[in-house]
Short mmCIF file of C-alpha atoms in Angstrom, two decimals:
data_model
loop_
_atom_site.label_atom_id
_atom_site.label_comp_id
_atom_site.label_asym_id
_atom_site.label_seq_id
_atom_site.Cartn_x
_atom_site.Cartn_y
_atom_site.Cartn_z
CA MET A 287 -22.44 -76.67 133.80
CA ARG A 288 -20.19 -79.73 133.57
CA ALA A 289 -16.94 -79.18 135.51
CA GLU A 290 -13.52 -79.85 134.02
CA LEU A 291 -13.05 -83.60 134.36
CA PRO A 292 -10.53 -86.26 133.37
CA THR A 293 -11.35 -88.24 130.24
CA THR A 294 -11.03 -91.67 131.88
CA CYS A 295 -11.78 -93.21 135.25
CA HIS A 296 -11.50 -96.55 137.04
CA SER A 297 -13.84 -99.05 138.64
CA VAL A 298 -13.49 -102.47 140.27
CA ARG A 299 -15.53 -105.45 139.11
CA LEU A 300 -16.14 -108.87 140.60
CA ALA A 301 -13.99 -111.11 138.40
CA ALA A 302 -14.85 -114.48 139.96
CA ARG A 303 -16.81 -115.82 142.89
CA PRO A 304 -14.60 -116.82 145.82
CA ASP A 305 -14.97 -120.24 147.42
CA LYS A 306 -13.08 -119.37 150.59
CA ALA A 307 -10.49 -116.65 151.18
CA LEU A 308 -10.46 -113.66 148.85
CA GLY A 309 -7.50 -113.13 146.55
CA PRO A 310 -6.46 -110.62 143.88
CA GLU A 311 -7.92 -112.95 141.26
CA HIS A 312 -11.45 -112.20 142.44
CA PHE A 313 -11.24 -108.53 141.41
CA GLU A 314 -10.68 -106.67 138.14
CA LEU A 315 -9.61 -103.04 137.87
CA VAL A 316 -11.18 -101.52 134.75
CA GLU A 317 -10.47 -98.22 132.97
CA GLY A 318 -13.10 -96.49 130.87
CA PRO A 319 -14.47 -93.09 129.88
CA VAL A 320 -16.01 -90.82 132.49
CA PRO A 321 -19.76 -91.38 132.17
CA VAL A 322 -22.18 -88.69 131.03
CA PRO A 323 -25.47 -88.38 132.93
CA GLY A 324 -28.62 -88.68 130.87
CA PRO A 325 -31.81 -86.69 131.39
CA GLY A 326 -32.90 -86.55 135.02
CA ARG A 327 -29.59 -87.91 136.35
CA LEU A 328 -26.50 -86.46 137.99
CA LEU A 329 -22.80 -87.24 137.87
CA VAL A 330 -20.93 -87.66 141.16
CA ARG A 331 -17.19 -87.80 141.68
CA ASN A 332 -16.66 -90.30 144.49
CA ARG A 333 -14.36 -89.07 147.24
CA MET A 334 -14.45 -91.82 149.86
CA MET A 335 -16.09 -95.24 150.23
CA ALA A 336 -16.59 -97.76 153.01
CA VAL A 337 -15.54 -101.41 152.92
CA THR A 338 -17.53 -103.81 155.12
CA ALA A 339 -17.60 -107.53 155.88
CA ALA A 340 -21.08 -107.77 154.34
CA MET A 341 -19.47 -107.37 150.91
CA ARG A 342 -18.08 -110.89 151.22
CA SER A 343 -21.65 -112.21 151.45
CA LEU A 344 -22.68 -110.11 148.44
CA MET A 345 -20.00 -111.88 146.39
CA ALA A 346 -21.56 -115.31 146.99
CA GLU A 347 -23.64 -117.20 144.42
CA ASP A 348 -26.60 -117.31 146.79
CA CYS A 349 -26.40 -114.03 148.68
CA PRO A 350 -27.95 -114.48 152.17
CA LEU A 351 -28.58 -110.75 152.64
CA PRO A 352 -31.84 -108.92 151.85
CA MET A 353 -30.25 -106.99 148.97
CA PRO A 354 -29.02 -107.87 145.47
CA GLY A 355 -25.65 -109.61 145.39
CA PHE A 356 -22.84 -108.84 142.95
CA ALA A 357 -22.88 -110.47 139.52
CA VAL A 358 -19.61 -111.64 138.01
CA GLY A 359 -18.38 -108.91 135.67
CA GLU A 360 -20.39 -106.24 137.50
CA THR A 361 -18.91 -103.21 139.25
CA MET A 362 -19.16 -103.74 142.99
CA ARG A 363 -21.08 -101.44 145.34
CA SER A 364 -20.65 -99.96 148.79
CA PRO A 365 -21.64 -96.87 150.81
CA THR A 366 -19.85 -93.84 149.37
CA VAL A 367 -19.54 -90.10 149.79
CA GLY A 368 -19.23 -88.15 146.55
CA GLU A 369 -19.26 -84.60 145.20
CA ILE A 370 -21.81 -83.53 142.59
CA VAL A 371 -19.85 -82.42 139.53
CA ASP A 372 -22.66 -82.40 136.98
CA PRO A 373 -26.20 -82.06 138.34
CA GLY A 374 -27.73 -82.25 134.85
CA ASP A 375 -31.31 -81.06 134.99
CA THR A 376 -31.99 -82.44 138.49
CA GLY A 377 -31.99 -79.05 140.21
CA LEU A 378 -29.25 -80.10 142.62
CA GLN A 379 -26.21 -77.89 143.14
CA PRO A 380 -22.69 -78.71 141.89
CA GLY A 381 -20.16 -79.08 144.68
CA GLY A 382 -22.65 -80.56 147.14
CA LEU A 383 -21.70 -83.73 149.00
CA VAL A 384 -24.03 -86.72 148.86
CA LYS A 385 -24.05 -90.27 150.20
CA HIS A 386 -25.02 -93.18 147.95
CA ARG A 387 -24.25 -96.87 147.40
CA ALA A 388 -22.48 -96.80 144.02
CA GLY A 389 -18.96 -97.15 145.30
CA TRP A 390 -16.02 -99.12 143.84
CA ARG A 391 -15.87 -96.59 141.00
CA GLU A 392 -14.37 -93.12 140.73
CA PHE A 393 -17.45 -91.58 139.08
CA ALA A 394 -21.10 -92.59 139.41
CA VAL A 395 -24.25 -91.64 137.50
CA LEU A 396 -27.23 -91.55 139.88
CA GLU A 397 -30.92 -90.91 139.98
CA PRO A 398 -31.69 -88.00 142.35
CA GLY A 399 -33.39 -90.41 144.74
CA GLU A 400 -30.21 -92.47 145.01
CA ALA A 401 -28.18 -89.54 146.38
CA THR A 402 -28.76 -88.33 149.94
CA PRO A 403 -27.33 -84.89 150.83
CA LEU A 404 -25.03 -85.12 153.84
CA ASN A 405 -26.24 -83.80 157.16
CA VAL A 406 -23.25 -81.56 157.88
CA ALA A 407 -25.03 -79.88 160.78
CA ASP A 408 -24.89 -82.93 163.07
CA LEU A 409 -22.12 -84.89 161.33
CA PRO A 410 -19.70 -82.42 159.74
CA ASP A 411 -16.95 -85.01 159.00
CA PRO A 412 -17.69 -86.82 155.69
CA ALA A 413 -15.85 -89.91 156.98
CA ALA A 414 -18.30 -90.21 159.87
CA HIS A 415 -21.13 -90.68 157.36
CA LEU A 416 -19.37 -93.86 156.20
CA SER A 417 -18.90 -95.28 159.67
CA GLN A 418 -20.94 -98.23 160.86
CA ALA A 419 -22.15 -96.12 163.74
CA PHE A 420 -25.78 -96.27 162.64
CA ALA A 421 -25.69 -100.07 162.56
CA ALA A 422 -24.16 -99.98 166.04
CA TRP A 423 -26.81 -97.55 167.27
CA VAL A 424 -29.65 -99.71 165.93
CA ALA A 425 -28.10 -102.90 167.34
CA VAL A 426 -27.68 -101.33 170.80
CA THR A 427 -30.90 -99.32 171.08
CA ARG A 428 -33.37 -101.40 169.06
CA GLY A 429 -31.86 -104.88 168.74
CA ALA A 430 -30.35 -105.48 172.19
CA GLN A 431 -32.32 -102.67 173.83
CA VAL A 432 -29.46 -101.87 176.22
CA ARG A 433 -30.67 -100.33 179.48
CA ALA A 434 -29.13 -98.66 182.50
CA GLY A 435 -27.44 -101.23 184.73
CA ASP A 436 -27.03 -103.89 182.03
CA GLN A 437 -24.15 -106.33 181.77
CA VAL A 438 -23.31 -106.24 178.03
CA PHE A 439 -21.34 -108.45 175.67
CA ILE A 440 -20.19 -107.14 172.25
CA ALA A 441 -19.00 -109.93 169.93
CA GLY A 442 -16.48 -108.67 167.39
CA ALA A 443 -15.73 -105.60 169.48
CA ALA A 444 -12.81 -104.42 167.33
CA GLY A 445 -14.85 -104.28 164.12
CA GLY A 446 -16.51 -101.26 162.57
CA VAL A 447 -19.71 -101.87 164.54
CA GLY A 448 -18.12 -103.17 167.72
CA VAL A 449 -15.87 -100.17 168.39
CA LEU A 450 -18.98 -97.98 168.45
CA ALA A 451 -21.47 -100.43 169.98
CA GLY A 452 -19.46 -100.60 173.19
CA GLN A 453 -19.39 -96.82 173.44
CA PHE A 454 -23.13 -96.56 172.74
CA ALA A 455 -23.87 -99.25 175.35
CA ARG A 456 -21.99 -97.17 177.92
CA LEU A 457 -23.90 -94.08 176.76
CA ARG A 458 -27.13 -95.98 177.45
CA GLY A 459 -26.05 -96.68 181.04
CA ALA A 460 -24.54 -100.18 180.87
CA THR A 461 -22.53 -100.88 184.02
CA ARG A 462 -20.17 -103.47 182.51
CA VAL A 463 -19.21 -103.85 178.85
CA VAL A 464 -17.14 -106.84 177.72
CA GLY A 465 -16.07 -107.53 174.15
CA SER A 466 -14.30 -110.18 172.12
CA ALA A 467 -11.31 -109.61 169.83
CA GLY A 468 -8.67 -111.52 167.93
CA SER A 469 -5.45 -110.08 169.33
CA ARG A 470 -3.97 -108.67 172.51
CA GLN A 471 -3.19 -105.41 170.69
CA LYS A 472 -6.86 -104.93 169.80
CA ALA A 473 -7.96 -105.89 173.30
CA ASP A 474 -5.62 -103.33 174.86
CA PHE A 475 -6.94 -100.63 172.53
CA LEU A 476 -10.56 -101.42 173.38
CA VAL A 477 -9.92 -101.24 177.11
CA LYS A 478 -7.53 -98.28 177.22
CA GLU A 479 -9.05 -96.10 174.48
CA LEU A 480 -12.73 -97.05 174.19
CA GLY A 481 -13.72 -97.84 177.76
CA TYR A 482 -14.35 -101.58 177.56
CA ASP A 483 -14.14 -103.21 181.00
CA ALA A 484 -12.56 -106.38 179.62
CA VAL A 485 -11.97 -108.20 176.34
CA VAL A 486 -11.94 -111.96 175.80
CA LEU A 487 -9.54 -113.16 173.12
CA ARG A 488 -10.96 -115.67 170.68
CA GLY A 489 -8.04 -118.05 170.45
CA GLU A 490 -6.07 -117.47 173.66
CA GLY A 491 -6.42 -118.46 177.29
CA GLU A 492 -7.36 -121.55 179.21
CA GLY A 493 -10.73 -123.22 178.86
CA THR A 494 -13.46 -122.67 176.31
CA PHE A 495 -14.55 -119.28 175.03
CA GLU A 496 -17.70 -119.61 177.13
CA GLU A 497 -15.67 -120.25 180.29
CA ARG A 498 -13.45 -117.25 179.65
CA LEU A 499 -16.45 -115.03 178.89
CA SER A 500 -18.18 -116.23 182.06
CA ALA A 501 -15.13 -115.23 184.08
CA GLN A 502 -15.54 -111.65 182.84
CA LEU A 503 -19.34 -111.60 183.22
CA PRO A 504 -19.91 -113.83 186.27
CA GLU A 505 -23.39 -112.42 186.89
CA GLY A 506 -24.47 -113.31 183.37
CA ILE A 507 -25.38 -111.20 180.32
CA ASP A 508 -28.35 -108.85 179.97
CA ALA A 509 -27.71 -107.68 176.39
CA THR A 510 -25.60 -109.01 173.52
CA VAL A 511 -24.66 -107.32 170.25
CA ASP A 512 -23.41 -110.07 167.93
CA SER A 513 -21.88 -109.74 164.47
CA VAL A 514 -19.94 -113.01 164.59
CA GLY A 515 -22.16 -116.03 165.23
CA GLY A 516 -20.77 -119.50 165.92
CA ASP A 517 -19.16 -120.19 169.30
CA GLN A 518 -19.43 -116.60 170.48
CA LEU A 519 -23.19 -116.40 169.98
CA ARG A 520 -23.57 -119.84 171.54
CA ALA A 521 -21.65 -118.68 174.60
CA ALA A 522 -23.68 -115.48 174.89
CA LEU A 523 -26.94 -117.43 174.83
CA SER A 524 -25.67 -119.88 177.42
CA LEU A 525 -24.72 -117.05 179.79
CA ALA A 526 -27.85 -114.97 179.16
CA ARG A 527 -29.80 -113.86 182.22
CA ARG A 528 -33.56 -113.95 182.47
CA GLY A 529 -35.08 -111.41 180.10
CA ALA A 530 -31.85 -110.98 178.13
CA ARG A 531 -31.95 -109.38 174.68
CA VAL A 532 -29.68 -110.55 171.86
CA SER A 533 -29.19 -108.58 168.65
CA VAL A 534 -27.78 -110.61 165.74
CA PHE A 535 -26.81 -108.60 162.68
CA GLY A 536 -23.74 -110.29 161.17
CA THR A 537 -22.07 -113.63 160.48
CA LEU A 538 -18.39 -112.72 160.48
CA ALA A 539 -17.37 -116.25 161.48
CA GLU A 540 -18.84 -117.47 158.18
CA GLN A 541 -17.67 -114.52 156.09
CA ALA A 542 -14.12 -115.09 157.30
CA GLY A 543 -14.24 -118.72 156.18
CA GLY A 544 -15.41 -120.45 159.34
CA ALA A 545 -18.72 -121.92 160.48
CA ALA A 546 -21.40 -119.65 161.87
CA LEU A 547 -24.02 -122.30 162.69
CA THR A 548 -25.19 -121.93 166.27
CA GLY A 549 -26.97 -124.61 168.26
CA ILE A 550 -29.76 -123.10 170.36
CA ASP A 551 -31.17 -124.53 173.59
CA THR A 552 -34.81 -123.68 172.92
CA ALA A 553 -35.89 -124.73 176.42
CA ALA A 554 -33.46 -122.23 177.94
CA LEU A 555 -34.57 -119.59 175.44
CA ILE A 556 -38.16 -120.01 176.58
CA GLY A 557 -37.44 -120.54 180.25
CA LYS A 558 -35.31 -117.43 180.56
CA GLY A 559 -37.58 -115.31 178.35
CA ILE A 560 -34.67 -114.45 176.06
CA THR A 561 -35.34 -112.25 173.03
CA LEU A 562 -33.20 -113.29 170.05
CA ARG A 563 -33.61 -110.69 167.32
CA GLY A 564 -32.23 -110.61 163.79
CA THR A 565 -31.56 -106.89 163.31
CA LEU A 566 -31.79 -105.16 159.93
CA VAL A 567 -30.60 -101.56 159.90
CA HIS A 568 -33.00 -100.58 157.11
CA ASP A 569 -35.98 -101.43 159.34
CA HIS A 570 -35.09 -98.61 161.73
CA THR A 571 -34.57 -95.49 159.63
CA ASP A 572 -36.92 -93.60 161.95
CA VAL A 573 -34.07 -93.27 164.49
CA VAL A 574 -31.66 -91.58 162.06
CA PRO A 575 -32.20 -88.06 163.50
CA GLU A 576 -31.73 -89.35 167.06
CA TYR A 577 -28.60 -91.25 166.06
CA GLU A 578 -27.02 -88.39 164.10
CA ALA A 579 -27.60 -85.95 166.95
CA ALA A 580 -26.09 -88.30 169.55
CA PHE A 581 -23.14 -89.41 167.42
CA GLY A 582 -22.35 -85.90 166.24
CA ALA A 583 -22.49 -84.48 169.76
CA GLY A 584 -20.19 -87.21 171.03
CA LEU A 585 -17.66 -86.63 168.27
CA ARG A 586 -17.65 -82.86 168.85
CA ASP A 587 -17.19 -83.02 172.62
CA GLY A 588 -14.77 -85.95 172.51
CA SER A 589 -16.94 -88.36 174.49
CA LEU A 590 -17.18 -90.69 171.46
CA ALA A 591 -14.36 -91.89 169.21
CA PHE A 592 -14.53 -93.11 165.60
CA PRO A 593 -11.59 -95.49 165.08
CA HIS A 594 -10.93 -96.16 161.41
CA VAL A 595 -8.19 -96.80 158.85
CA ARG A 596 -7.91 -95.21 155.41
CA TYR A 597 -6.49 -96.61 152.20
CA THR A 598 -5.73 -94.37 149.22
CA GLY A 599 -6.68 -95.17 145.62
CA ILE A 600 -9.41 -97.35 144.16
CA GLU A 601 -6.77 -99.91 143.15
CA ASN A 602 -6.28 -100.64 146.86
CA ALA A 603 -9.96 -101.31 147.58
CA PRO A 604 -9.64 -105.11 147.06
CA LEU A 605 -6.69 -105.20 149.47
CA ALA A 606 -8.71 -103.20 151.99
CA LEU A 607 -11.53 -105.77 151.88
CA ARG A 608 -9.17 -108.73 152.13
CA GLU A 609 -7.35 -107.25 155.11
CA LEU A 610 -10.64 -106.33 156.78
CA LEU A 611 -11.82 -109.95 156.56
CA ALA A 612 -8.44 -111.14 157.83
CA GLY A 613 -9.01 -109.13 161.01
CA ILE A 614 -6.00 -106.88 160.56
CA HIS A 615 -7.66 -103.57 161.41
CA THR A 616 -9.57 -102.03 164.30
CA GLY A 617 -12.70 -100.06 163.47
CA SER A 618 -14.07 -99.05 160.08
CA VAL A 619 -12.14 -99.41 156.83
CA LEU A 620 -12.40 -96.55 154.32
CA VAL A 621 -10.89 -95.97 150.88
CA GLU A 622 -10.13 -92.44 149.66
CA LEU A 623 -10.62 -92.15 145.90
#
């Protein structure tokens, strides 16, 4: 039975492709009727959605990611938690919470296969299902293969992945975890609240970034989790120890308007036996149960933290993305709808 619903709802479309920094002109807030699901589909009222740096890449003309980019005039997409309000003839139950990718709209019509029921047994908080914790888990356990005794570097440590990657590295037995961040305030938070041993600021301090990173990891780096690219990845490769593992899963330097090209010393890569791995989360769905159990247990007993900021209202989603890319926030960025 279709629940009592409003007659209209809102969505956000890509209005124009950005050349550099995002502005309000790149988004369009649209009002329209609440959709009606056709045969075999369900209607979901979106409650909360995630905003990630990858969305900037999806807005480009030639999207570099292994997923469809956004077309101009199209409603944007992102990971979202919603409540089933009209299951149609799908057999699903109204009131159930599901995760899907049709965010940036207040209501979504979905095929049953597009909606994944939330695992409330291991992760009871709906917000936790929109964290980037799974990406962090994959980057740490599969990409960088962090082991007991490792010296670890997390590039972009204050981002949605970085705040959790450092904690997961420690959970895996790393003896020293060093991150990078863009402000002293973020660095202090990472050290005091999340257990980082040290944080290297991108634009502050004497010498090059590599020299400052080397001062914090004088014995070299065993494992790197990199979502930035550019100078930070270059420094990590230069300081890598023999047999080091490097997980690359983001290009924030490029997404934020900089250059992410990284020169690689191939002789050193070979001579040190370094593993440089491009890490795609969707290639590692087999570890979801392991991840959910570990993350959920850590959240319940307080050994893991999930730093995040919440905006309210779909009209503030463009601002949330712009401020995320500007490096204003620490942790994940969510929008309550």
